[in-house]
Coordinates of C-alpha atoms in Angstrom, one line a residue:
X8 CA -6.3 -80.4 -11.5
X9 CA -6.9 -79.5 -7.9
X10 CA -4.8 -80.2 -4.8
X11 CA -5.5 -83.4 -2.9
X12 CA -2.9 -83.1 -0.2
X13 CA -0.6 -80.4 1.3
X14 CA 2.2 -81.3 3.7
X15 CA 4.9 -79.1 5.3
X16 CA 7.9 -79.9 7.4
X17 CA 11.0 -78.0 8.5
X18 CA 14.3 -78.5 6.8
X19 CA 17.6 -76.6 7.0
X20 CA 18.9 -73.7 4.9
X21 CA 22.6 -72.9 4.1
X22 CA 23.2 -71.4 7.5
X23 CA 22.0 -74.5 9.3
X24 CA 18.8 -72.7 10.3
X25 CA 15.3 -74.2 10.0
X26 CA 13.2 -73.2 7.1
X27 CA 9.8 -74.2 5.6
X28 CA 9.4 -77.0 3.0
X29 CA 6.0 -77.6 1.4
X30 CA 4.7 -80.5 -0.7
X31 CA 1.6 -80.3 -2.8
X32 CA 0.0 -83.4 -4.3
X33 CA -2.2 -83.6 -7.3
X34 CA -3.1 -86.4 -9.8
X35 CA 0.2 -85.6 -11.5
X36 CA 2.3 -86.3 -8.5
X37 CA 3.9 -84.5 -5.5
X38 CA 5.6 -81.1 -6.0
X39 CA 8.0 -79.6 -3.5
X40 CA 9.3 -76.1 -2.6
X41 CA 11.7 -74.8 0.0
X42 CA 11.7 -71.2 1.2
X43 CA 14.9 -69.1 1.5
X44 CA 15.7 -66.6 4.3
X45 CA 17.6 -63.3 4.4
X46 CA 20.0 -61.9 6.9
X47 CA 20.1 -58.1 6.0
X48 CA 16.3 -58.0 5.7
X49 CA 14.4 -54.8 5.0
X50 CA 11.8 -53.6 7.6
X51 CA 9.2 -53.5 4.8
X52 CA 9.5 -57.1 3.8
X53 CA 6.7 -59.6 4.3
X54 CA 7.1 -61.2 7.7
X55 CA 9.1 -64.4 8.0
X56 CA 7.4 -66.2 10.9
X57 CA 9.8 -67.6 13.5
X58 CA 8.9 -69.4 16.8
X59 CA 11.0 -67.1 19.1
X60 CA 11.4 -70.2 21.4
X61 CA 14.9 -69.6 22.7
X62 CA 15.2 -73.3 23.9
X63 CA 15.3 -74.4 20.3
X64 CA 17.4 -73.1 17.4
X65 CA 18.2 -69.9 19.2
X66 CA 14.5 -68.9 18.7
X67 CA 14.7 -69.3 14.9
X68 CA 12.5 -72.4 14.6
X69 CA 9.7 -72.4 12.1
X70 CA 7.3 -74.9 13.8
X71 CA 4.5 -72.3 13.9
X72 CA 4.9 -71.6 10.1
X73 CA 4.9 -75.4 9.4
X74 CA 1.8 -75.8 11.6
X75 CA 0.1 -73.0 9.7
X76 CA 0.6 -74.8 6.5
X77 CA -0.5 -78.2 7.8
X78 CA -3.5 -77.0 9.9
X79 CA -4.8 -73.9 8.0
X80 CA -3.4 -73.2 4.5
X81 CA -3.3 -76.8 3.3
X82 CA -6.7 -77.9 4.4
X83 CA -8.4 -74.8 3.0
X84 CA -6.6 -75.1 -0.3
X85 CA -7.7 -78.7 -0.6
X86 CA -11.3 -77.8 0.3
X87 CA -11.3 -74.9 -2.3
X88 CA -10.8 -77.3 -5.2
X89 CA -9.0 -74.5 -7.0
X90 CA -7.1 -75.5 -10.1
X91 CA -3.3 -75.5 -9.7
X92 CA -3.0 -73.8 -13.0
X93 CA -4.9 -70.8 -11.6
X94 CA -2.0 -69.3 -9.6
X95 CA -3.6 -66.0 -9.0
X96 CA -6.7 -67.6 -7.4
X97 CA -4.6 -69.8 -5.2
X98 CA -2.5 -66.9 -4.0
X99 CA -5.5 -64.8 -3.4
X100 CA -6.9 -67.5 -1.2
X101 CA -3.6 -67.8 0.8
X102 CA -3.5 -64.0 1.3
X103 CA -7.2 -64.0 2.4
X104 CA -6.6 -66.7 4.9
X105 CA -3.7 -64.6 6.4
X106 CA -5.7 -61.3 6.3
X107 CA -2.8 -59.0 7.0
X108 CA -0.9 -56.6 4.7
X109 CA 2.5 -58.2 5.5
X110 CA 1.6 -61.8 6.0
X111 CA 2.4 -61.5 9.7
X112 CA -0.5 -63.8 10.9
X113 CA 0.5 -67.1 9.1
X114 CA 3.9 -66.1 7.9
X115 CA 5.3 -65.3 4.5
X116 CA 7.5 -68.3 4.7
X117 CA 4.4 -70.6 5.1
X118 CA 2.5 -68.8 2.3
X119 CA 5.3 -68.7 -0.2
X120 CA 6.1 -72.4 0.3
X121 CA 2.6 -73.3 -0.7
X122 CA 2.6 -70.8 -3.6
X123 CA 5.8 -72.1 -5.1
X124 CA 4.8 -75.7 -4.8
X125 CA 1.5 -75.0 -6.5
X126 CA 3.4 -73.3 -9.4
X127 CA 5.4 -76.4 -9.9
X128 CA 2.2 -78.5 -9.8
X129 CA 0.6 -76.1 -12.3
X130 CA 3.5 -76.6 -14.7
X131 CA 3.3 -80.3 -14.4
X132 CA -0.5 -80.2 -15.0
X133 CA 0.2 -78.4 -18.3
X134 CA 3.1 -80.7 -19.2
X135 CA 5.5 -77.8 -19.6
X136 CA 8.7 -76.7 -17.8
X137 CA 8.4 -74.3 -14.9
X138 CA 9.9 -71.4 -16.8
X139 CA 7.3 -71.8 -19.6
X140 CA 4.5 -71.9 -17.0
X141 CA 5.9 -68.7 -15.4
X142 CA 6.1 -67.0 -18.8
X143 CA 2.4 -67.9 -19.4
X144 CA 1.4 -66.6 -16.0
X145 CA 3.2 -63.3 -16.5
X146 CA 2.4 -62.9 -20.2
X147 CA 6.1 -62.7 -21.1
X148 CA 7.4 -63.2 -24.6
X149 CA 8.8 -66.7 -25.1
X150 CA 10.2 -66.6 -28.6
X151 CA 13.1 -66.6 -28.0
X152 CA 13.8 -67.1 -24.3
X153 CA 16.6 -65.0 -22.7
X154 CA 19.3 -66.5 -20.4
X155 CA 20.5 -64.1 -17.8
X156 CA 23.9 -62.7 -17.0
X157 CA 25.0 -64.4 -13.7
X158 CA 26.2 -61.8 -11.2
X159 CA 28.2 -63.9 -8.7
X160 CA 29.1 -62.6 -5.3
X161 CA 32.8 -63.5 -5.1
X162 CA 33.8 -61.3 -2.2
X163 CA 31.7 -60.9 0.9
X164 CA 31.6 -58.2 3.5
X165 CA 28.9 -56.4 5.6
X166 CA 26.5 -58.7 7.5
X167 CA 27.5 -61.7 5.3
X168 CA 31.1 -62.0 6.6
X169 CA 33.4 -61.1 9.4
X170 CA 36.2 -58.5 9.1
X171 CA 35.8 -54.8 8.7
X172 CA 34.6 -54.4 5.2
X173 CA 31.3 -52.4 5.4
X174 CA 29.9 -53.1 1.9
X175 CA 28.1 -56.4 1.7
X176 CA 28.7 -57.9 -1.8
X177 CA 31.1 -57.5 -4.6
X178 CA 30.0 -59.4 -7.7
X179 CA 31.3 -60.2 -11.1
X180 CA 29.3 -60.7 -14.4
X181 CA 30.7 -62.0 -17.7
X182 CA 28.8 -59.6 -19.9
X183 CA 30.9 -60.2 -22.9
X184 CA 30.4 -64.0 -22.9
X185 CA 28.5 -65.6 -25.8
X186 CA 26.4 -67.9 -23.8
X187 CA 25.3 -68.5 -20.2
X188 CA 27.5 -71.6 -20.1
X189 CA 30.5 -69.5 -21.1
X190 CA 29.6 -66.8 -18.6
X191 CA 29.6 -69.3 -15.7
X192 CA 33.0 -70.7 -17.0
X193 CA 34.6 -67.2 -17.0
X194 CA 33.2 -66.2 -13.7
X195 CA 34.3 -69.5 -12.1
X196 CA 37.8 -69.0 -13.4
X197 CA 38.0 -65.5 -12.0
X198 CA 36.7 -66.7 -8.7
X199 CA 39.4 -69.3 -8.3
X200 CA 42.1 -66.8 -9.2
X201 CA 40.6 -64.4 -6.7
X202 CA 40.7 -67.0 -4.0
X203 CA 44.3 -67.8 -4.7
X204 CA 45.3 -64.1 -4.7
X205 CA 43.4 -63.4 -1.5
X206 CA 45.2 -66.2 0.3
X207 CA 48.6 -65.0 -1.1
X208 CA 48.1 -61.4 -0.1
X209 CA 46.2 -61.8 3.1
X210 CA 47.0 -65.2 4.5
X211 CA 45.4 -68.6 4.2
X212 CA 42.3 -67.6 6.2
X213 CA 41.4 -65.1 3.5
X214 CA 40.3 -68.1 1.5
X215 CA 37.4 -68.7 3.9
X216 CA 34.0 -67.8 2.5
X217 CA 31.1 -65.8 3.7
X218 CA 27.4 -66.7 3.6
X219 CA 27.1 -66.6 -0.1
X220 CA 30.3 -68.4 -1.0
X221 CA 32.5 -65.4 -1.7
X222 CA 36.0 -65.0 -0.2
X223 CA 36.1 -62.9 3.0
X224 CA 39.5 -61.5 3.6
X225 CA 39.8 -58.9 6.4
X226 CA 39.6 -55.8 4.2
X227 CA 38.6 -52.3 5.3
X228 CA 37.7 -50.5 2.1
X229 CA 35.9 -50.9 -1.1
X230 CA 39.0 -50.0 -3.0
X231 CA 40.9 -52.9 -1.5
X232 CA 38.2 -55.3 -2.5
X233 CA 37.8 -53.9 -6.0
X234 CA 41.6 -53.8 -6.6
X235 CA 41.8 -57.5 -5.7
X236 CA 38.9 -58.3 -8.1
X237 CA 40.3 -56.3 -10.9
X238 CA 43.6 -58.0 -10.6
X239 CA 41.8 -61.4 -10.6
X240 CA 39.9 -60.6 -13.7
X241 CA 43.1 -59.5 -15.5
X242 CA 45.1 -62.5 -14.3
X243 CA 42.3 -64.8 -15.5
X244 CA 42.5 -63.2 -18.9
X245 CA 39.1 -61.5 -19.0
X246 CA 40.0 -57.8 -18.6
X247 CA 37.2 -55.8 -20.2
X248 CA 35.0 -58.9 -20.6
X249 CA 34.0 -59.5 -16.9
X250 CA 32.4 -56.5 -15.1
X251 CA 31.9 -55.8 -11.4
X252 CA 28.8 -54.9 -9.3
X253 CA 28.4 -53.9 -5.7
X254 CA 25.7 -54.2 -3.1
X255 CA 26.4 -51.7 -0.3
X256 CA 23.5 -52.9 1.8
X257 CA 23.7 -49.4 3.4
X258 CA 20.7 -49.8 5.7
X259 CA 23.0 -51.8 8.0
X260 CA 25.3 -48.8 8.6
X261 CA 22.9 -45.9 8.5
X262 CA 22.9 -44.1 11.8
X263 CA 21.4 -40.8 12.9
X264 CA 21.1 -39.6 9.3
X265 CA 24.6 -40.5 8.3
X266 CA 26.5 -43.5 7.1
X267 CA 29.1 -45.3 9.3
X268 CA 31.5 -47.2 7.2
X269 CA 33.2 -48.4 10.4
X270 CA 30.0 -49.8 11.8
X271 CA 31.6 -53.2 12.7
X272 CA 34.0 -51.5 15.1
X273 CA 33.1 -50.8 18.7
X274 CA 35.4 -47.7 18.4
X275 CA 33.5 -46.2 15.5
X276 CA 33.8 -42.4 15.7
X277 CA 30.7 -40.4 14.8
X278 CA 32.9 -37.6 13.5
X279 CA 33.9 -39.9 10.6
X280 CA 30.4 -40.9 9.6
X281 CA 29.5 -39.8 6.0
X282 CA 26.8 -37.5 4.9
X283 CA 24.7 -38.2 1.8
X284 CA 26.9 -36.0 -0.4
X285 CA 30.1 -37.5 0.9
X286 CA 28.9 -41.1 0.3
X287 CA 27.6 -40.0 -3.2
X288 CA 31.0 -38.6 -4.0
X289 CA 32.6 -41.9 -2.9
X290 CA 30.3 -43.9 -5.2
X291 CA 31.1 -41.6 -8.1
X292 CA 34.8 -42.1 -7.5
X293 CA 34.4 -45.9 -7.5
X294 CA 32.4 -45.8 -10.7
X295 CA 35.0 -43.7 -12.4
X296 CA 37.9 -45.9 -11.3
X297 CA 36.5 -49.4 -11.6
X298 CA 34.4 -51.3 -14.3
X299 CA 31.2 -51.2 -12.3
X300 CA 27.9 -51.8 -13.9
X301 CA 25.4 -51.5 -11.0
X302 CA 25.2 -50.3 -7.4
X303 CA 22.6 -51.9 -5.1
X304 CA 21.2 -50.3 -2.1
X305 CA 23.6 -47.3 -2.1
X306 CA 21.4 -45.6 0.6
X307 CA 19.2 -46.8 3.5
X308 CA 15.7 -48.2 3.1
X309 CA 13.8 -45.1 4.1
X310 CA 16.3 -42.4 3.1
X311 CA 14.2 -41.5 0.1
X312 CA 15.7 -38.1 -0.4
X313 CA 19.2 -39.5 -0.7
X314 CA 18.1 -42.1 -3.3
X315 CA 16.5 -39.4 -5.4
X316 CA 19.5 -37.1 -5.2
X317 CA 21.9 -39.9 -6.0
X318 CA 19.9 -41.1 -9.0
X319 CA 19.6 -37.6 -10.3
X320 CA 23.4 -37.2 -10.0
X321 CA 23.8 -39.4 -13.1
X322 CA 26.1 -41.9 -11.4
X323 CA 26.7 -43.7 -14.7
X324 CA 25.6 -47.2 -13.6
X325 CA 22.3 -49.0 -12.9
X326 CA 20.9 -48.2 -9.4
X327 CA 19.3 -51.3 -7.9
X328 CA 16.6 -51.0 -5.2
X329 CA 16.3 -53.8 -2.7
X330 CA 15.6 -52.7 0.8
X331 CA 14.0 -49.5 -0.5
X332 CA 11.2 -51.3 -2.2
X333 CA 11.3 -54.9 -0.9
X334 CA 9.6 -56.3 -4.0
X335 CA 6.4 -54.5 -2.8
X336 CA 4.3 -53.0 -5.7
X337 CA 3.3 -50.0 -3.5
X338 CA 6.9 -49.1 -2.8
X339 CA 8.0 -49.8 -6.3
X340 CA 5.3 -47.4 -7.6
X341 CA 6.7 -44.7 -5.3
X342 CA 10.3 -45.3 -6.4
X343 CA 9.3 -45.1 -10.0
X344 CA 7.3 -41.9 -9.5
X345 CA 10.1 -40.3 -7.5
X346 CA 12.8 -41.5 -9.8
X347 CA 14.8 -43.1 -7.0
X348 CA 16.3 -46.0 -9.0
X349 CA 16.1 -47.8 -12.3
X350 CA 16.3 -51.5 -11.3
X351 CA 14.3 -53.8 -9.1
X352 CA 15.9 -56.5 -7.0
X353 CA 13.3 -59.2 -7.2
X354 CA 13.1 -61.5 -4.1
X355 CA 10.2 -63.8 -3.8
X356 CA 10.1 -64.0 0.0
X357 CA 10.0 -60.3 0.4
X358 CA 6.4 -60.2 -1.0
X359 CA 5.4 -63.8 -0.3
X360 CA 3.6 -65.3 -3.3
X361 CA 4.4 -66.2 -6.9
X362 CA 1.6 -64.0 -8.2
X363 CA 2.7 -60.9 -6.3
X364 CA 6.3 -61.5 -7.5
X365 CA 5.1 -61.5 -11.1
X366 CA 3.1 -58.4 -10.5
X367 CA 6.2 -56.6 -9.0
X368 CA 8.3 -57.6 -12.0
X369 CA 5.7 -56.5 -14.5
X370 CA 5.3 -53.1 -12.8
X371 CA 9.1 -52.5 -12.9
X372 CA 9.6 -53.7 -16.5
X373 CA 6.7 -51.6 -17.8
X374 CA 8.3 -48.5 -16.2
X375 CA 11.5 -49.2 -18.2
X376 CA 13.4 -50.6 -15.2
X377 CA 15.7 -53.6 -15.1
X378 CA 14.8 -56.5 -12.9
X379 CA 17.5 -58.4 -11.1
X380 CA 16.2 -61.8 -9.8
X381 CA 17.9 -62.6 -6.5
X382 CA 18.5 -65.4 -4.1
X383 CA 18.8 -64.9 -0.3
X384 CA 21.8 -65.3 2.0
X385 CA 20.1 -68.2 3.8
X386 CA 19.5 -70.3 0.7
X387 CA 18.4 -73.9 -0.1
X388 CA 18.8 -76.4 -2.9
X389 CA 15.5 -75.2 -4.4
X390 CA 16.1 -73.9 -7.9
X391 CA 12.8 -72.0 -8.5
X392 CA 14.5 -68.6 -9.2
X393 CA 16.4 -70.1 -12.1
X394 CA 13.2 -70.9 -13.9
X395 CA 11.7 -67.6 -12.7
X396 CA 14.4 -65.5 -14.4
X397 CA 14.0 -67.3 -17.7
X398 CA 10.2 -67.2 -17.5
X399 CA 10.3 -63.4 -16.8
X400 CA 13.0 -62.8 -19.4
X401 CA 14.7 -60.2 -17.2
X402 CA 18.2 -61.0 -18.3
X403 CA 20.0 -60.8 -14.9
X404 CA 20.3 -62.9 -11.8
X405 CA 22.4 -63.0 -8.7
X406 CA 22.7 -66.2 -6.8
X407 CA 26.1 -66.1 -5.0
X408 CA 29.5 -67.4 -5.8
X409 CA 30.2 -70.3 -8.1
X410 CA 30.7 -72.5 -5.1
X411 CA 28.5 -74.1 -2.3
X412 CA 25.7 -76.3 -3.6
X413 CA 22.8 -74.1 -2.7
X414 CA 24.2 -71.4 -4.9
X415 CA 25.5 -73.6 -7.7
X416 CA 22.2 -75.4 -7.9
X417 CA 20.6 -72.3 -9.6
X418 CA 23.4 -72.0 -12.1
X419 CA 23.3 -75.7 -12.9
X420 CA 19.6 -75.5 -13.5
X421 CA 20.1 -72.6 -15.9
X422 CA 22.8 -74.6 -17.7
X423 CA 20.2 -77.4 -18.2
X424 CA 17.6 -74.8 -19.4
X425 CA 20.0 -73.3 -21.9
X426 CA 20.9 -76.8 -23.2
X427 CA 17.2 -77.7 -23.4
X428 CA 16.2 -74.6 -25.3
X429 CA 19.1 -74.6 -27.7
X430 CA 17.8 -71.5 -29.6
X431 CA 17.9 -68.7 -27.0
X432 CA 19.5 -65.4 -26.3
X433 CA 22.2 -64.7 -23.7
X434 CA 21.5 -61.2 -22.3
X435 CA 25.2 -60.2 -22.2
X436 CA 25.9 -56.5 -22.3
X437 CA 22.2 -55.8 -22.8
X438 CA 21.3 -57.4 -19.4
X439 CA 19.6 -54.3 -18.1
X440 CA 17.2 -54.3 -21.1
X441 CA 15.6 -57.6 -20.0
X442 CA 12.4 -58.3 -21.8
X443 CA 13.0 -55.6 -24.4
X444 CA 15.8 -57.7 -25.9

C-alpha cells in the first residue's frame, strides 16, 4: 500500500507553458496527475515555482519543481513507507519537507502533483472511484451523490482575453435542467448561438476565443457582454432556464484605492476610476437588470472593507471569494468572521495539497457557505476536479467553455460519473446549498 516509485516530468498546459506532471507507482499500478496554472493569481496563493531562466520558455520553465519531486519529495515519500490511503499523513510529510507557509521552497506545483497522484493511488488501492475516495477522506455524505451545475465561461475579458472589457469572466449555468447531461447540452447550445451572434454583430474575429474557451469580442462594458449573452439564451430557447454569473477579477484593475475599468488602455483617466460605492452601485444595477446568480471577486484581494460593505448591502446574489481567500483556511476564517462573502472558490493549486483543499471546503461548508470548485486558466487534460466536486458534494463547478479539450475533459468526466451512478441528484437551482441538499 506504499509508494515504490515517484517520477516527475514537465508537460505543457493549455497556454503552451510548461507545468508539472507526477507519476506515483504502487503495487496497483502507476497513477498520474498534472498541475494547472493561473494567470490572474492572488498574492496570497501558495507559490508556483518557476525557473526564471529567461533563455527557456520566457522564464516560465518548471525544471526546478520537477527536480524537487524527483530528488527530494519522491525519495522521501518512498522511504517513509506511508500508506497511499492515508492522504493526510502523506500531505503532512510533503509540507514538512517544504517547511514554509506558502510552499515557496519546493513549490506548490511540485507538492500538489505528488498529492494528487497519491490520491489516485489511494482510490485504486481501495478499489473505488476517485470521487468515492475523496468523499471518504472528507467525510462527505455519499447517498446520494450530487452532480454540480456547470458554470461555463462563455465570454472572456480581463486578463484572459484581448480587447477592452475589464471584467474577466461571464458564465452561464443551466440551473433549470433535470440532469448534468441536460445542463451541458443547454449550455453548449447557448454557447454556439453566442458565438454566431458575436461574429454577426462584431465581425468574424469576435468568434476567436480567450484562455478558457469563451468568445472574446472587443467589448467595453459589462452591459454589452450581458446583453449579448441574454440574447443568446433567448435565441437558444432557454430564457429563464439558463442563468448568468460574473467573475470581475477586480484585483487586476484596483489602483490607488479605486477601480479602473479602463485599465487596459494606456490613456486611462484617474478621474474616471470608481470608488467602492460607485462600483457597488454598478453591481446592484447589473443584478437588477440581468439574471445573475453570483458575482466573483467584486473587489480586490486585500480590500476587506469593500467586501464587507458590499456583502452587507444585500446585493441579491451569491458573493464568491477567490483572490480574497485563495483557498487558505486562515483567510477563509477571517472572511467568515467578518461576513465578507458567502461562497468559496475552491482551487487546489492555491493551497497545494489534497488534504488542505478538503479542509478549506469543510470549513466553508460548515459555515453555511457555498463551495464553487474551479479550474485554472492554464489548464490540462487532468480531470481531478470533476471527481473532487462530486466527492465533496458542493453542487457547483466552473471549468470554462464547452470547447477546448482541457475544459471539456472535466465535463466529459462528469458525464461518465453521472452515467455510472445512475441514482444521483443534479444540484440545479439549489446549487448554492451544496452538501445540504
